[in-house]
Amino acid sequence: MAMTSGHPAGTAVSAAPVPARLRPGDLAGLATVGLRTRKLRAGLSALGIAIGVAAIVAVLGLAASSSAALQNQISQLGTNLLTVTNGQTFTGSIAELPTAAPGMIARLPGVTSVQDIGTVSGVDVYKSPYIPAVNTNAISVDAETLNLPAVSGTSLAQGRYLNAATARLPVAVLGYTAAQLLGIDRIRPGMRIVVGSAPSGGQWFYVTGILNKDPYAPEIDASILVGFPAAEHYLGFDGHPTKIYVRTTPDNQAVTTSVDNLLGYQANPENPSYVSVSQPSSALTAQADAKGALDTLFLGLGAIALLVGAIGVANIMVISVLERRSEIGLRRALGATRGQIRAQFLAEAILLSLAGGAVGVIAGAAATAVYARGHRELLVILPEAWAGGLAAAVIIGALAGLLPAIRAARLSPTQALWSI
């Protein structure tokens, strides 16, 4: 009999079976089977990924929201505020600013407004004469000039501020924190406080207003403000300013720097080294930098949580391969290729991590929203935060599931079916 290519002549040669193609929809369905049959284990493994992604999204969101609020605050208040305070002498004692210092500073080119305060020593503030003398609440009494709020960056929350008439009378305005410490939340007609060395022998001062919180001058928040003439007449104030607030030409950093360099010599020509000059906006910027360092720490903790989640995903996939040897053998015997088995288990790992990442993004965004609303800040969630969190989850899932998927694909049908 004639032979053709090893087969008898006239015999039809059957073609090798073509493996069935695994479409993306079929692959997604297969990937969910292992997760749906082991819900608790899958949920606990995805929890680690969710915690890590939530930490990353929340930290980046909180940092962006705080930074946006801070930048908005700086832009509203301006960076053209400089403060001059009395420093120390060579012997270490507190120096005094000359009484003429505010007027001398106002002569500098580029200076638009100057206001000052002077701390009245030896007096405390009490809500009534029946308060024990030791309960001072660390509230200071400061004499101040009439346009201080506009220059320092605060405003009037309630009542009326001092004017040329009331600055000579026993009238006071409360700082934001001072009002809270005294338990005063609103201005009522005839409201008075006691100012003096002791509550029983102090001077009554009528309260006419409460200030808002001052981000640039927190020392004003814990102060009781009275007029310079009233402080000198009723409290024995010597008239020397302790802090001078200077506003320069807006949006001109060169002018602000020039004035900054001259303030010490202008405020105290005889001893310029006794004067301290600062820019409050720089303190806010430094505060933002300090928060950035803490943000880096929390990002590191989030990365550790992601690593723990990756280990959990890898663990569940290894166990899944061991438990589903019979399933792998049956699918291989029915014609599934090694590539299809590998794709199935890899898809399971990625889907598990993606689910955890999605939950983490939602939790992180919710935490950011709660924080921003509680602190009355602008809600900012960077696209890089949630997109990066999801991308990290997918990459971690792929890496964690790669080795178990390769192990599952290497199982021969005979070995796998032997466990049935």
Short mmCIF file of C-alpha atoms in Angstrom, two decimals:
data_model
loop_
_atom_site.label_atom_id
_atom_site.label_comp_id
_atom_site.label_asym_id
_atom_site.label_seq_id
_atom_site.Cartn_x
_atom_site.Cartn_y
_atom_site.Cartn_z
CA MET A 1 0.00 0.00 0.00
CA ALA A 2 1.32 3.40 -0.94
CA MET A 3 2.19 5.62 1.96
CA THR A 4 2.03 9.41 2.02
CA SER A 5 3.88 11.21 4.79
CA GLY A 6 3.58 8.19 7.07
CA HIS A 7 -0.18 7.67 6.44
CA PRO A 8 -1.79 5.12 4.06
CA ALA A 9 -2.74 6.58 0.72
CA GLY A 10 -6.33 7.73 0.52
CA THR A 11 -6.62 8.21 4.29
CA ALA A 12 -7.72 11.67 5.36
CA VAL A 13 -5.27 13.36 7.73
CA SER A 14 -7.07 15.06 10.64
CA ALA A 15 -5.87 18.56 11.47
CA ALA A 16 -4.53 19.39 14.96
CA PRO A 17 -7.23 20.92 17.19
CA VAL A 18 -7.07 24.67 17.43
CA PRO A 19 -7.19 25.94 21.06
CA ALA A 20 -10.24 28.00 21.86
CA ARG A 21 -9.57 31.71 22.23
CA LEU A 22 -10.15 33.23 25.69
CA ARG A 23 -11.96 36.50 25.13
CA PRO A 24 -11.60 39.38 27.62
CA GLY A 25 -15.20 38.93 28.77
CA ASP A 26 -14.64 35.23 29.42
CA LEU A 27 -11.40 36.01 31.24
CA ALA A 28 -13.18 38.50 33.50
CA GLY A 29 -15.85 35.94 34.30
CA LEU A 30 -13.26 33.31 35.15
CA ALA A 31 -11.34 35.76 37.33
CA THR A 32 -14.39 36.45 39.47
CA VAL A 33 -15.13 32.77 40.11
CA GLY A 34 -12.25 32.26 42.50
CA LEU A 35 -13.01 35.49 44.32
CA ARG A 36 -16.75 34.85 44.63
CA THR A 37 -16.25 31.36 46.05
CA ARG A 38 -13.82 32.63 48.71
CA LYS A 39 -15.37 35.97 49.67
CA LEU A 40 -14.03 36.31 53.21
CA ARG A 41 -10.47 35.43 52.29
CA ALA A 42 -10.54 37.70 49.27
CA GLY A 43 -12.01 40.54 51.31
CA LEU A 44 -9.32 40.31 53.98
CA SER A 45 -6.59 40.26 51.34
CA ALA A 46 -8.07 43.27 49.56
CA LEU A 47 -8.29 45.09 52.90
CA GLY A 48 -4.53 45.54 53.06
CA ILE A 49 -4.51 47.08 49.58
CA ALA A 50 -7.47 49.30 50.52
CA ILE A 51 -5.75 50.60 53.67
CA GLY A 52 -2.56 51.43 51.79
CA VAL A 53 -4.33 53.20 48.93
CA ALA A 54 -6.64 55.04 51.34
CA ALA A 55 -3.62 56.28 53.30
CA ILE A 56 -1.92 57.54 50.14
CA VAL A 57 -5.04 59.26 48.78
CA ALA A 58 -5.91 60.78 52.16
CA VAL A 59 -2.40 62.06 52.85
CA LEU A 60 -2.04 63.63 49.42
CA GLY A 61 -5.57 65.02 49.59
CA LEU A 62 -5.11 66.48 53.07
CA ALA A 63 -1.77 67.99 52.08
CA ALA A 64 -3.24 69.52 48.93
CA SER A 65 -6.28 70.88 50.80
CA SER A 66 -4.17 72.39 53.58
CA SER A 67 -1.70 73.85 51.09
CA ALA A 68 -4.51 75.36 49.03
CA ALA A 69 -6.08 76.90 52.13
CA LEU A 70 -2.73 78.23 53.28
CA GLN A 71 -1.86 79.72 49.91
CA ASN A 72 -5.32 81.26 49.70
CA GLN A 73 -4.86 82.75 53.15
CA ILE A 74 -1.43 84.15 52.26
CA SER A 75 -2.73 85.60 48.99
CA GLN A 76 -5.60 87.31 50.82
CA LEU A 77 -3.48 88.70 53.63
CA GLY A 78 -0.47 89.48 51.45
CA THR A 79 3.24 88.94 51.95
CA ASN A 80 3.96 92.62 52.53
CA LEU A 81 3.57 92.60 56.32
CA LEU A 82 6.69 93.07 58.45
CA THR A 83 6.85 93.15 62.23
CA VAL A 84 9.33 94.93 64.47
CA THR A 85 9.72 93.78 68.09
CA ASN A 86 11.99 94.74 70.95
CA GLY A 87 14.94 92.37 71.14
CA GLN A 88 17.55 91.84 73.84
CA THR A 89 20.47 93.91 74.96
CA PHE A 90 24.02 92.58 75.23
CA THR A 91 23.40 91.78 78.89
CA GLY A 92 20.33 89.68 78.05
CA SER A 93 17.67 92.08 79.31
CA ILE A 94 14.67 93.10 77.23
CA ALA A 95 15.32 96.21 75.16
CA GLU A 96 12.78 98.98 74.68
CA LEU A 97 11.68 100.38 71.36
CA PRO A 98 11.75 104.19 71.26
CA THR A 99 8.35 105.85 71.46
CA ALA A 100 9.19 107.63 68.19
CA ALA A 101 9.91 104.35 66.36
CA PRO A 102 6.49 104.02 64.60
CA GLY A 103 6.67 107.55 63.24
CA MET A 104 10.26 107.08 62.07
CA ILE A 105 9.40 103.83 60.29
CA ALA A 106 6.47 105.50 58.52
CA ARG A 107 8.97 107.80 56.77
CA LEU A 108 10.67 104.95 54.92
CA PRO A 109 9.97 104.81 51.16
CA GLY A 110 7.69 101.90 50.31
CA VAL A 111 5.94 101.87 53.70
CA THR A 112 2.18 102.34 53.29
CA SER A 113 0.93 101.99 56.87
CA VAL A 114 2.30 101.51 60.39
CA GLN A 115 0.44 100.39 63.53
CA ASP A 116 1.80 99.30 66.89
CA ILE A 117 0.92 97.74 70.22
CA GLY A 118 2.50 98.04 73.65
CA THR A 119 2.21 95.38 76.33
CA VAL A 120 1.05 96.70 79.69
CA SER A 121 3.00 94.89 82.38
CA GLY A 122 1.80 94.11 85.89
CA VAL A 123 -1.91 93.84 85.06
CA ASP A 124 -4.23 90.90 84.42
CA VAL A 125 -7.77 90.45 83.12
CA TYR A 126 -10.73 88.99 85.01
CA LYS A 127 -14.36 88.55 84.06
CA SER A 128 -15.52 89.76 87.47
CA PRO A 129 -13.96 90.93 90.76
CA TYR A 130 -14.95 87.62 92.36
CA ILE A 131 -12.56 85.55 90.25
CA PRO A 132 -9.52 84.26 92.19
CA ALA A 133 -6.42 86.33 91.45
CA VAL A 134 -4.48 83.27 90.22
CA ASN A 135 -7.00 82.59 87.40
CA THR A 136 -5.48 85.01 84.90
CA ASN A 137 -5.87 82.69 81.85
CA ALA A 138 -2.54 84.12 80.58
CA ILE A 139 -4.37 87.00 78.88
CA SER A 140 -2.21 90.03 78.18
CA VAL A 141 -3.28 93.66 78.05
CA ASP A 142 -1.98 95.63 75.07
CA ALA A 143 -2.32 99.29 74.19
CA GLU A 144 -2.91 99.68 70.47
CA THR A 145 -3.35 102.21 67.71
CA LEU A 146 -6.67 102.67 65.97
CA ASN A 147 -6.07 100.99 62.58
CA LEU A 148 -4.40 97.86 63.92
CA PRO A 149 -6.85 95.22 62.54
CA ALA A 150 -6.50 96.35 58.93
CA VAL A 151 -2.70 96.26 59.10
CA SER A 152 -2.18 93.08 61.14
CA GLY A 153 -4.62 91.03 59.05
CA THR A 154 -7.64 90.56 61.31
CA SER A 155 -11.13 92.05 61.36
CA LEU A 156 -13.98 92.76 63.73
CA ALA A 157 -16.24 89.79 64.45
CA GLN A 158 -18.74 91.57 66.69
CA GLY A 159 -19.40 95.00 68.09
CA ARG A 160 -17.37 98.11 67.41
CA TYR A 161 -13.66 98.84 67.39
CA LEU A 162 -11.93 101.65 69.21
CA ASN A 163 -12.02 105.17 67.82
CA ALA A 164 -10.42 108.47 68.75
CA ALA A 165 -12.97 109.01 71.51
CA THR A 166 -13.14 105.54 73.07
CA ALA A 167 -9.35 105.15 72.96
CA ARG A 168 -9.21 107.65 75.85
CA LEU A 169 -11.87 105.87 77.90
CA PRO A 170 -11.88 102.56 79.85
CA VAL A 171 -13.02 100.61 76.79
CA ALA A 172 -11.55 97.33 75.53
CA VAL A 173 -11.74 95.04 72.50
CA LEU A 174 -11.19 91.31 73.00
CA GLY A 175 -8.94 89.15 70.88
CA TYR A 176 -10.35 85.90 69.47
CA THR A 177 -8.76 83.58 72.05
CA ALA A 178 -9.17 86.02 74.93
CA ALA A 179 -12.92 86.13 74.36
CA GLN A 180 -13.09 82.34 74.51
CA LEU A 181 -11.01 82.18 77.70
CA LEU A 182 -13.28 84.73 79.36
CA GLY A 183 -16.41 82.88 78.21
CA ILE A 184 -17.68 85.81 76.17
CA ASP A 185 -19.28 84.85 72.86
CA ARG A 186 -21.28 88.01 72.12
CA ILE A 187 -21.28 91.67 72.98
CA ARG A 188 -24.07 92.85 75.26
CA PRO A 189 -24.82 96.41 76.36
CA GLY A 190 -22.95 97.35 79.50
CA MET A 191 -20.63 94.31 79.44
CA ARG A 192 -17.55 94.93 81.58
CA ILE A 193 -14.33 93.18 82.59
CA VAL A 194 -11.83 93.92 85.36
CA VAL A 195 -8.27 94.91 84.43
CA GLY A 196 -5.65 95.33 87.14
CA SER A 197 -3.06 93.66 89.34
CA ALA A 198 -5.85 92.02 91.37
CA PRO A 199 -9.57 91.49 90.61
CA SER A 200 -10.77 93.27 93.74
CA GLY A 201 -8.90 96.51 93.12
CA GLY A 202 -8.89 96.57 89.33
CA GLN A 203 -10.32 99.01 86.84
CA TRP A 204 -13.61 98.29 85.07
CA PHE A 205 -13.33 98.32 81.26
CA TYR A 206 -16.36 98.20 78.99
CA VAL A 207 -16.18 95.61 76.20
CA THR A 208 -17.24 96.95 72.80
CA GLY A 209 -15.97 94.35 70.32
CA ILE A 210 -14.46 90.94 69.58
CA LEU A 211 -11.88 90.33 66.87
CA ASN A 212 -11.63 87.43 64.44
CA LYS A 213 -8.65 85.11 64.58
CA ASP A 214 -5.46 86.73 63.30
CA PRO A 215 -3.26 84.25 61.36
CA TYR A 216 -0.36 86.70 61.04
CA ALA A 217 -0.41 88.04 64.61
CA PRO A 218 -1.48 85.28 67.04
CA GLU A 219 -0.32 87.42 69.97
CA ILE A 220 -3.33 89.67 69.34
CA ASP A 221 -5.71 86.71 69.73
CA ALA A 222 -4.83 86.29 73.42
CA SER A 223 -4.88 90.01 74.20
CA ILE A 224 -7.22 92.66 75.53
CA LEU A 225 -6.76 95.78 73.42
CA VAL A 226 -7.19 99.26 74.85
CA GLY A 227 -6.24 102.66 73.53
CA PHE A 228 -2.79 104.14 74.23
CA PRO A 229 -4.24 107.15 76.12
CA ALA A 230 -6.48 104.89 78.26
CA ALA A 231 -3.57 102.55 79.03
CA GLU A 232 -1.41 105.45 80.14
CA HIS A 233 -4.16 107.06 82.23
CA TYR A 234 -5.80 104.06 83.89
CA LEU A 235 -3.07 101.37 83.88
CA GLY A 236 0.17 103.31 84.22
CA PHE A 237 1.54 102.35 80.81
CA ASP A 238 4.87 103.99 79.90
CA GLY A 239 4.01 104.46 76.18
CA HIS A 240 6.81 102.33 74.67
CA PRO A 241 5.64 100.07 71.82
CA THR A 242 6.58 96.39 71.99
CA LYS A 243 5.57 95.38 68.47
CA ILE A 244 5.16 97.43 65.31
CA TYR A 245 3.25 96.19 62.26
CA VAL A 246 4.46 97.57 58.95
CA ARG A 247 2.75 97.25 55.57
CA THR A 248 4.75 97.89 52.41
CA THR A 249 3.75 98.35 48.77
CA PRO A 250 1.60 95.31 47.80
CA ASP A 251 2.91 92.71 45.32
CA ASN A 252 6.41 94.18 45.31
CA GLN A 253 8.85 91.83 46.97
CA ALA A 254 11.81 94.07 46.14
CA VAL A 255 10.31 96.95 48.14
CA THR A 256 9.45 94.62 51.04
CA THR A 257 13.02 93.30 51.12
CA SER A 258 14.43 96.83 50.99
CA VAL A 259 12.25 97.98 53.89
CA ASP A 260 13.11 94.82 55.81
CA ASN A 261 16.81 95.64 55.59
CA LEU A 262 16.28 99.19 56.92
CA LEU A 263 13.75 98.62 59.70
CA GLY A 264 16.24 97.91 62.46
CA TYR A 265 18.23 101.07 61.79
CA GLN A 266 15.11 103.18 61.40
CA ALA A 267 13.36 101.88 64.53
CA ASN A 268 16.38 102.25 66.83
CA PRO A 269 19.24 104.17 65.18
CA GLU A 270 21.43 104.04 68.28
CA ASN A 271 21.13 100.26 68.79
CA PRO A 272 19.74 98.54 65.67
CA SER A 273 20.88 95.16 67.01
CA TYR A 274 18.32 95.52 69.81
CA VAL A 275 15.52 95.24 67.24
CA SER A 276 14.05 92.02 65.80
CA VAL A 277 12.43 92.10 62.36
CA SER A 278 10.35 89.24 60.91
CA GLN A 279 7.91 88.49 58.10
CA PRO A 280 4.82 86.56 59.34
CA SER A 281 4.08 85.05 55.92
CA SER A 282 7.44 83.25 56.10
CA ALA A 283 6.28 81.56 59.30
CA LEU A 284 3.17 80.26 57.54
CA THR A 285 5.31 78.95 54.68
CA ALA A 286 7.59 77.21 57.18
CA GLN A 287 4.51 75.70 58.80
CA ALA A 288 3.48 74.26 55.42
CA ASP A 289 6.97 72.80 54.97
CA ALA A 290 6.77 71.15 58.39
CA LYS A 291 3.45 69.58 57.44
CA GLY A 292 5.07 68.34 54.23
CA ALA A 293 7.66 66.42 56.27
CA LEU A 294 4.87 64.68 58.20
CA ASP A 295 3.08 63.95 54.92
CA THR A 296 6.18 62.08 53.72
CA LEU A 297 6.11 59.98 56.88
CA PHE A 298 2.47 59.02 56.36
CA LEU A 299 3.13 58.24 52.71
CA GLY A 300 5.80 55.82 53.88
CA LEU A 301 3.30 54.16 56.20
CA GLY A 302 0.87 53.89 53.29
CA ALA A 303 3.55 52.23 51.18
CA ILE A 304 4.18 49.72 53.97
CA ALA A 305 0.45 48.96 54.10
CA LEU A 306 0.51 48.39 50.33
CA LEU A 307 3.42 45.99 50.75
CA VAL A 308 1.52 44.07 53.41
CA GLY A 309 -1.49 43.98 51.10
CA ALA A 310 0.68 42.63 48.27
CA ILE A 311 1.91 39.83 50.52
CA GLY A 312 -1.70 39.01 51.36
CA VAL A 313 -2.65 38.88 47.68
CA ALA A 314 0.32 36.64 46.88
CA ASN A 315 -0.59 34.37 49.78
CA ILE A 316 -4.21 33.92 48.74
CA MET A 317 -3.18 33.23 45.14
CA VAL A 318 -0.65 30.56 46.18
CA ILE A 319 -3.28 28.89 48.37
CA SER A 320 -5.80 29.18 45.55
CA VAL A 321 -3.48 27.36 43.15
CA LEU A 322 -2.98 24.54 45.65
CA GLU A 323 -6.71 24.22 46.39
CA ARG A 324 -7.77 24.33 42.73
CA ARG A 325 -5.37 21.78 41.28
CA SER A 326 -8.27 19.62 40.15
CA GLU A 327 -9.90 22.60 38.41
CA ILE A 328 -6.63 23.42 36.66
CA GLY A 329 -6.17 19.79 35.55
CA LEU A 330 -9.73 19.55 34.23
CA ARG A 331 -9.43 22.78 32.27
CA ARG A 332 -6.09 21.69 30.84
CA ALA A 333 -7.55 18.30 29.87
CA LEU A 334 -10.42 20.09 28.10
CA GLY A 335 -8.00 22.07 26.00
CA ALA A 336 -7.05 25.16 28.00
CA THR A 337 -3.51 26.27 27.24
CA ARG A 338 -0.89 27.21 29.76
CA GLY A 339 -1.22 30.82 28.70
CA GLN A 340 -4.95 30.78 29.44
CA ILE A 341 -4.39 29.30 32.90
CA ARG A 342 -1.70 31.85 33.59
CA ALA A 343 -3.94 34.70 32.39
CA GLN A 344 -6.82 33.46 34.56
CA PHE A 345 -4.88 33.50 37.83
CA LEU A 346 -3.07 36.71 36.98
CA ALA A 347 -6.43 38.35 36.24
CA GLU A 348 -7.75 37.16 39.60
CA ALA A 349 -4.83 38.79 41.42
CA ILE A 350 -5.22 42.05 39.49
CA LEU A 351 -8.98 42.11 40.01
CA LEU A 352 -8.53 41.49 43.74
CA SER A 353 -6.03 44.34 44.05
CA LEU A 354 -8.12 46.63 41.87
CA ALA A 355 -11.15 46.08 44.09
CA GLY A 356 -9.09 46.91 47.16
CA GLY A 357 -7.67 49.97 45.41
CA ALA A 358 -11.12 51.25 44.46
CA VAL A 359 -12.33 50.89 48.05
CA GLY A 360 -9.17 52.64 49.24
CA VAL A 361 -9.68 55.58 46.87
CA ILE A 362 -13.26 56.03 48.06
CA ALA A 363 -12.22 55.81 51.73
CA GLY A 364 -9.32 58.22 51.25
CA ALA A 365 -11.47 60.74 49.38
CA ALA A 366 -14.15 60.51 52.08
CA ALA A 367 -11.58 61.10 54.84
CA THR A 368 -10.23 64.12 52.96
CA ALA A 369 -13.74 65.53 52.50
CA VAL A 370 -14.58 65.13 56.20
CA TYR A 371 -11.33 66.82 57.24
CA ALA A 372 -11.69 69.68 54.77
CA ARG A 373 -15.28 70.32 55.81
CA GLY A 374 -14.44 70.19 59.50
CA HIS A 375 -11.62 72.70 59.06
CA ARG A 376 -13.53 74.81 56.52
CA GLU A 377 -10.90 74.26 53.87
CA LEU A 378 -11.16 73.83 50.13
CA LEU A 379 -11.52 70.16 49.17
CA VAL A 380 -8.66 69.22 46.83
CA ILE A 381 -8.12 65.63 45.67
CA LEU A 382 -5.33 65.51 43.13
CA PRO A 383 -5.89 63.28 40.07
CA GLU A 384 -2.40 61.93 40.69
CA ALA A 385 -3.55 60.70 44.09
CA TRP A 386 -6.47 58.48 43.08
CA ALA A 387 -5.02 57.54 39.68
CA GLY A 388 -1.68 56.71 41.28
CA GLY A 389 -3.43 54.69 43.99
CA LEU A 390 -5.33 52.60 41.45
CA ALA A 391 -2.22 52.17 39.30
CA ALA A 392 -0.21 51.07 42.33
CA ALA A 393 -2.93 48.56 43.23
CA VAL A 394 -2.94 47.08 39.70
CA ILE A 395 0.85 46.85 39.56
CA ILE A 396 1.04 45.29 43.01
CA GLY A 397 -1.68 42.80 42.07
CA ALA A 398 0.15 41.84 38.89
CA LEU A 399 3.47 41.37 40.67
CA ALA A 400 1.92 39.49 43.58
CA GLY A 401 -0.04 37.17 41.30
CA LEU A 402 2.66 36.56 38.70
CA LEU A 403 4.49 33.72 40.45
CA PRO A 404 1.32 31.83 41.50
CA ALA A 405 -0.01 32.19 37.95
CA ILE A 406 3.20 30.75 36.49
CA ARG A 407 3.06 27.85 38.95
CA ALA A 408 -0.55 27.14 38.00
CA ALA A 409 0.32 27.15 34.27
CA ARG A 410 3.18 24.68 34.78
CA LEU A 411 0.94 22.00 36.29
CA SER A 412 0.45 19.12 33.92
CA PRO A 413 -3.09 17.78 33.50
CA THR A 414 -2.04 14.37 34.79
CA GLN A 415 -0.53 15.71 38.00
CA ALA A 416 -3.42 18.04 38.58
CA LEU A 417 -6.13 15.41 38.00
CA TRP A 418 -4.34 12.93 40.23
CA SER A 419 -5.65 14.87 43.27
CA ILE A 420 -9.32 14.31 42.29
#
